[in-house]
Amino acid sequence: MFVELNPSSESGDKKGSCKKYAQYLLKDNTYFFNHSNDQINLDEAVKIIDANNKKGLGKNDDKWFAPIYNLAEDEAQHICRLLFNKSYFDYNELSSVEKKKYNEYIVDLGKKFMDDMALSFNLQDKNVNSGNDLFYIAVVENKRLYTGHDEDVKEIKILMQELDTSLNDEESIDSKFDY
């Protein structure tokens, strides 16, 4: 699994509102999720993060963070074998029922990651015991639309707007969590 805990954002800095980044994350999705709600719209997502980012932070402090968790191809394929007892190499091979079940599993996995993150802060004395105690929104991505900001596009390795459902040059099942 590839993990990037606080990548730089091309969709706005982290000193103010998360709105631009939230809009970017929602580009191929309909809803965000968190521990208590699996259907958070854009406005509510921004409100959840921005309403909490003013407590004790200075104007030059980052107001939000954006960890990314990317499943490796073999991890995503293992999940498919676990759920469906079949091998898949491309997300688009899944039926709509299988996609729903797969994405529900990925959402649950994302919530478990946030439980682990909450415990890693070592703030149990301040009642931070699970992901439910964190202010976060997340989205699952199963496809990627390349943009002009991608390094491969800048290096003319791929064409802009090429749709890719894989993690690498081979076709693969792919899921990415953005928080």
mmCIF file of C-alpha atoms in Angstrom:
data_model
loop_
_atom_site.group_PDB
_atom_site.id
_atom_site.type_symbol
_atom_site.label_atom_id
_atom_site.label_comp_id
_atom_site.label_asym_id
_atom_site.label_seq_id
_atom_site.Cartn_x
_atom_site.Cartn_y
_atom_site.Cartn_z
ATOM 1 C CA MET A 1 0.000 0.000 0.000
ATOM 2 C CA PHE A 2 1.218 3.445 -0.892
ATOM 3 C CA VAL A 3 0.623 6.010 1.854
ATOM 4 C CA GLU A 4 1.263 9.720 1.609
ATOM 5 C CA LEU A 5 0.418 11.444 4.868
ATOM 6 C CA ASN A 6 0.336 15.081 3.848
ATOM 7 C CA PRO A 7 0.855 15.640 0.131
ATOM 8 C CA SER A 8 1.089 19.142 -1.232
ATOM 9 C CA SER A 9 -2.099 20.324 -2.834
ATOM 10 C CA GLU A 10 -2.488 21.766 -6.290
ATOM 11 C CA SER A 11 -6.061 22.665 -5.330
ATOM 12 C CA GLY A 12 -5.304 25.351 -2.763
ATOM 13 C CA ASP A 13 -3.032 25.743 0.228
ATOM 14 C CA LYS A 14 -3.841 24.308 3.633
ATOM 15 C CA LYS A 15 -3.841 27.637 5.466
ATOM 16 C CA GLY A 16 -7.506 28.384 4.710
ATOM 17 C CA SER A 17 -10.644 26.582 3.626
ATOM 18 C CA CYS A 18 -10.542 23.036 2.271
ATOM 19 C CA LYS A 19 -13.209 23.857 -0.332
ATOM 20 C CA LYS A 20 -10.980 23.757 -3.442
ATOM 21 C CA TYR A 21 -9.435 20.461 -2.396
ATOM 22 C CA ALA A 22 -12.850 18.984 -1.537
ATOM 23 C CA GLN A 23 -14.136 20.017 -4.974
ATOM 24 C CA TYR A 24 -11.105 18.343 -6.545
ATOM 25 C CA LEU A 25 -11.698 15.114 -4.588
ATOM 26 C CA LEU A 26 -15.354 14.992 -5.585
ATOM 27 C CA LYS A 27 -14.558 15.229 -9.312
ATOM 28 C CA ASP A 28 -15.423 11.579 -10.051
ATOM 29 C CA ASN A 29 -17.588 10.877 -6.998
ATOM 30 C CA THR A 30 -20.950 11.850 -5.589
ATOM 31 C CA TYR A 31 -20.412 11.765 -1.827
ATOM 32 C CA PHE A 32 -17.809 11.827 0.890
ATOM 33 C CA PHE A 33 -17.918 9.634 3.976
ATOM 34 C CA ASN A 34 -16.743 9.724 7.578
ATOM 35 C CA HIS A 35 -17.292 7.518 10.627
ATOM 36 C CA SER A 36 -20.925 8.517 11.111
ATOM 37 C CA ASN A 37 -22.192 9.262 7.585
ATOM 38 C CA ASP A 38 -21.596 7.583 4.228
ATOM 39 C CA GLN A 39 -23.409 10.239 2.169
ATOM 40 C CA ILE A 40 -21.827 13.655 2.852
ATOM 41 C CA ASN A 41 -22.287 16.255 0.105
ATOM 42 C CA LEU A 42 -19.685 18.869 -0.810
ATOM 43 C CA ASP A 43 -21.126 21.728 1.252
ATOM 44 C CA GLU A 44 -21.477 19.595 4.382
ATOM 45 C CA ALA A 45 -17.958 18.180 3.910
ATOM 46 C CA VAL A 46 -16.429 21.658 3.743
ATOM 47 C CA LYS A 47 -18.454 22.720 6.780
ATOM 48 C CA ILE A 48 -17.248 19.702 8.804
ATOM 49 C CA ILE A 49 -13.578 20.492 8.160
ATOM 50 C CA ASP A 50 -13.608 24.289 8.049
ATOM 51 C CA ALA A 51 -15.750 24.691 11.196
ATOM 52 C CA ASN A 52 -13.200 22.708 13.176
ATOM 53 C CA ASN A 53 -10.000 24.205 11.775
ATOM 54 C CA LYS A 54 -10.073 27.483 13.675
ATOM 55 C CA LYS A 55 -9.631 26.135 17.201
ATOM 56 C CA GLY A 56 -6.265 27.335 18.501
ATOM 57 C CA LEU A 57 -4.594 27.596 15.099
ATOM 58 C CA GLY A 58 -2.669 30.613 13.897
ATOM 59 C CA LYS A 59 -3.110 32.135 10.440
ATOM 60 C CA ASN A 60 0.091 30.464 9.189
ATOM 61 C CA ASP A 61 -0.790 26.999 10.553
ATOM 62 C CA ASP A 62 -2.112 24.283 8.257
ATOM 63 C CA LYS A 63 -5.854 24.005 8.826
ATOM 64 C CA TRP A 64 -6.349 20.563 7.306
ATOM 65 C CA PHE A 65 -4.370 17.556 6.120
ATOM 66 C CA ALA A 66 -4.869 15.175 3.225
ATOM 67 C CA PRO A 67 -3.461 11.688 3.761
ATOM 68 C CA ILE A 68 -3.779 9.334 0.787
ATOM 69 C CA TYR A 69 -3.942 5.546 0.965
ATOM 70 C CA ASN A 70 -3.523 3.658 -2.331
ATOM 71 C CA LEU A 71 -4.028 -0.081 -2.367
ATOM 72 C CA ALA A 72 -1.418 -1.995 -4.302
ATOM 73 C CA GLU A 73 -2.707 -4.049 -7.212
ATOM 74 C CA ASP A 74 -2.259 -7.337 -5.350
ATOM 75 C CA GLU A 75 -4.055 -5.956 -2.261
ATOM 76 C CA ALA A 76 -7.056 -4.861 -4.315
ATOM 77 C CA GLN A 77 -7.132 -8.196 -6.118
ATOM 78 C CA HIS A 78 -6.930 -10.022 -2.770
ATOM 79 C CA ILE A 79 -9.980 -8.086 -1.572
ATOM 80 C CA CYS A 80 -11.860 -9.163 -4.705
ATOM 81 C CA ARG A 81 -10.932 -12.808 -4.126
ATOM 82 C CA LEU A 82 -11.991 -12.480 -0.494
ATOM 83 C CA LEU A 83 -15.347 -10.892 -1.376
ATOM 84 C CA PHE A 84 -16.247 -12.695 -4.606
ATOM 85 C CA ASN A 85 -14.020 -15.781 -4.716
ATOM 86 C CA LYS A 86 -12.906 -14.634 -8.192
ATOM 87 C CA SER A 87 -9.911 -12.913 -9.709
ATOM 88 C CA TYR A 88 -10.364 -9.550 -11.382
ATOM 89 C CA PHE A 89 -7.768 -7.401 -13.084
ATOM 90 C CA ASP A 90 -9.823 -4.294 -13.821
ATOM 91 C CA TYR A 91 -12.427 -2.521 -11.691
ATOM 92 C CA ASN A 92 -14.719 -2.289 -14.710
ATOM 93 C CA GLU A 93 -14.955 -6.104 -14.800
ATOM 94 C CA LEU A 94 -16.992 -6.028 -11.578
ATOM 95 C CA SER A 95 -20.786 -6.035 -11.870
ATOM 96 C CA SER A 96 -22.667 -3.096 -10.357
ATOM 97 C CA VAL A 97 -23.564 -5.268 -7.338
ATOM 98 C CA GLU A 98 -19.912 -6.288 -6.917
ATOM 99 C CA LYS A 99 -18.742 -2.670 -7.240
ATOM 100 C CA LYS A 100 -21.173 -1.657 -4.494
ATOM 101 C CA LYS A 101 -19.974 -4.440 -2.183
ATOM 102 C CA TYR A 102 -16.310 -3.722 -3.003
ATOM 103 C CA ASN A 103 -16.711 0.002 -2.303
ATOM 104 C CA GLU A 104 -18.544 -0.693 0.980
ATOM 105 C CA TYR A 105 -15.609 -2.885 2.017
ATOM 106 C CA ILE A 106 -13.147 -0.128 1.061
ATOM 107 C CA VAL A 107 -15.147 2.453 3.059
ATOM 108 C CA ASP A 108 -15.044 0.155 6.102
ATOM 109 C CA LEU A 109 -11.309 -0.318 5.595
ATOM 110 C CA GLY A 110 -10.880 3.469 5.412
ATOM 111 C CA LYS A 111 -12.746 3.859 8.698
ATOM 112 C CA LYS A 112 -10.407 1.299 10.296
ATOM 113 C CA PHE A 113 -7.431 3.328 9.036
ATOM 114 C CA MET A 114 -8.887 6.379 10.761
ATOM 115 C CA ASP A 115 -9.340 4.374 13.981
ATOM 116 C CA ASP A 116 -5.627 3.517 13.822
ATOM 117 C CA MET A 117 -4.732 7.131 13.039
ATOM 118 C CA ALA A 118 -6.710 8.378 16.048
ATOM 119 C CA LEU A 119 -4.896 5.970 18.362
ATOM 120 C CA SER A 120 -1.521 6.961 16.914
ATOM 121 C CA PHE A 121 -2.053 10.535 18.135
ATOM 122 C CA ASN A 122 -1.789 9.191 21.731
ATOM 123 C CA LEU A 123 -4.521 11.548 22.890
ATOM 124 C CA GLN A 124 -6.676 9.043 24.756
ATOM 125 C CA ASP A 125 -6.463 11.315 27.804
ATOM 126 C CA LYS A 126 -8.316 13.901 25.672
ATOM 127 C CA ASN A 127 -10.901 11.338 24.519
ATOM 128 C CA VAL A 128 -9.434 10.736 21.059
ATOM 129 C CA ASN A 129 -9.962 6.977 20.920
ATOM 130 C CA SER A 130 -11.223 6.221 17.400
ATOM 131 C CA GLY A 131 -11.848 7.727 14.001
ATOM 132 C CA ASN A 132 -15.241 8.798 15.304
ATOM 133 C CA ASP A 133 -13.385 11.339 17.487
ATOM 134 C CA LEU A 134 -11.669 12.908 14.445
ATOM 135 C CA PHE A 135 -13.062 15.520 12.091
ATOM 136 C CA TYR A 136 -12.522 14.025 8.649
ATOM 137 C CA ILE A 137 -14.115 13.428 5.307
ATOM 138 C CA ALA A 138 -12.983 10.787 2.852
ATOM 139 C CA VAL A 139 -13.688 9.573 -0.652
ATOM 140 C CA VAL A 140 -12.961 6.323 -2.499
ATOM 141 C CA GLU A 141 -11.613 6.628 -6.029
ATOM 142 C CA ASN A 142 -11.726 3.689 -8.419
ATOM 143 C CA LYS A 143 -10.710 5.497 -11.557
ATOM 144 C CA ARG A 144 -8.386 8.317 -12.369
ATOM 145 C CA LEU A 145 -8.722 11.017 -14.952
ATOM 146 C CA TYR A 146 -5.308 12.409 -15.754
ATOM 147 C CA THR A 147 -4.924 16.185 -15.777
ATOM 148 C CA GLY A 148 -2.286 18.630 -16.894
ATOM 149 C CA HIS A 149 -0.874 18.667 -13.345
ATOM 150 C CA ASP A 150 0.257 15.021 -13.459
ATOM 151 C CA GLU A 151 3.987 14.472 -13.900
ATOM 152 C CA ASP A 152 3.411 11.923 -16.667
ATOM 153 C CA VAL A 153 1.391 14.477 -18.628
ATOM 154 C CA LYS A 154 4.042 17.116 -18.086
ATOM 155 C CA GLU A 155 6.622 14.699 -19.455
ATOM 156 C CA ILE A 156 4.350 13.862 -22.404
ATOM 157 C CA LYS A 157 4.173 10.168 -21.449
ATOM 158 C CA ILE A 158 0.368 10.097 -21.608
ATOM 159 C CA LEU A 159 -2.324 12.097 -23.300
ATOM 160 C CA MET A 160 -4.388 14.520 -21.265
ATOM 161 C CA GLN A 161 -7.817 13.245 -20.247
ATOM 162 C CA GLU A 162 -6.868 9.583 -20.773
ATOM 163 C CA LEU A 163 -8.968 7.433 -18.478
ATOM 164 C CA ASP A 164 -6.975 4.966 -16.394
ATOM 165 C CA THR A 165 -8.421 2.349 -14.035
ATOM 166 C CA SER A 166 -5.090 0.910 -12.982
ATOM 167 C CA LEU A 167 -2.325 1.520 -10.478
ATOM 168 C CA ASN A 168 0.436 0.837 -12.962
ATOM 169 C CA ASP A 169 0.935 0.089 -16.652
ATOM 170 C CA GLU A 170 -0.977 -3.168 -16.344
ATOM 171 C CA GLU A 171 -4.723 -3.272 -15.913
ATOM 172 C CA SER A 172 -5.627 -3.679 -12.255
ATOM 173 C CA ILE A 173 -8.195 -3.174 -9.565
ATOM 174 C CA ASP A 174 -7.487 0.187 -7.954
ATOM 175 C CA SER A 175 -8.806 1.991 -4.922
ATOM 176 C CA LYS A 176 -7.544 5.179 -3.393
ATOM 177 C CA PHE A 177 -8.643 6.889 -0.206
ATOM 178 C CA ASP A 178 -8.328 10.634 -0.011
ATOM 179 C CA TYR A 179 -8.955 12.299 3.336
#
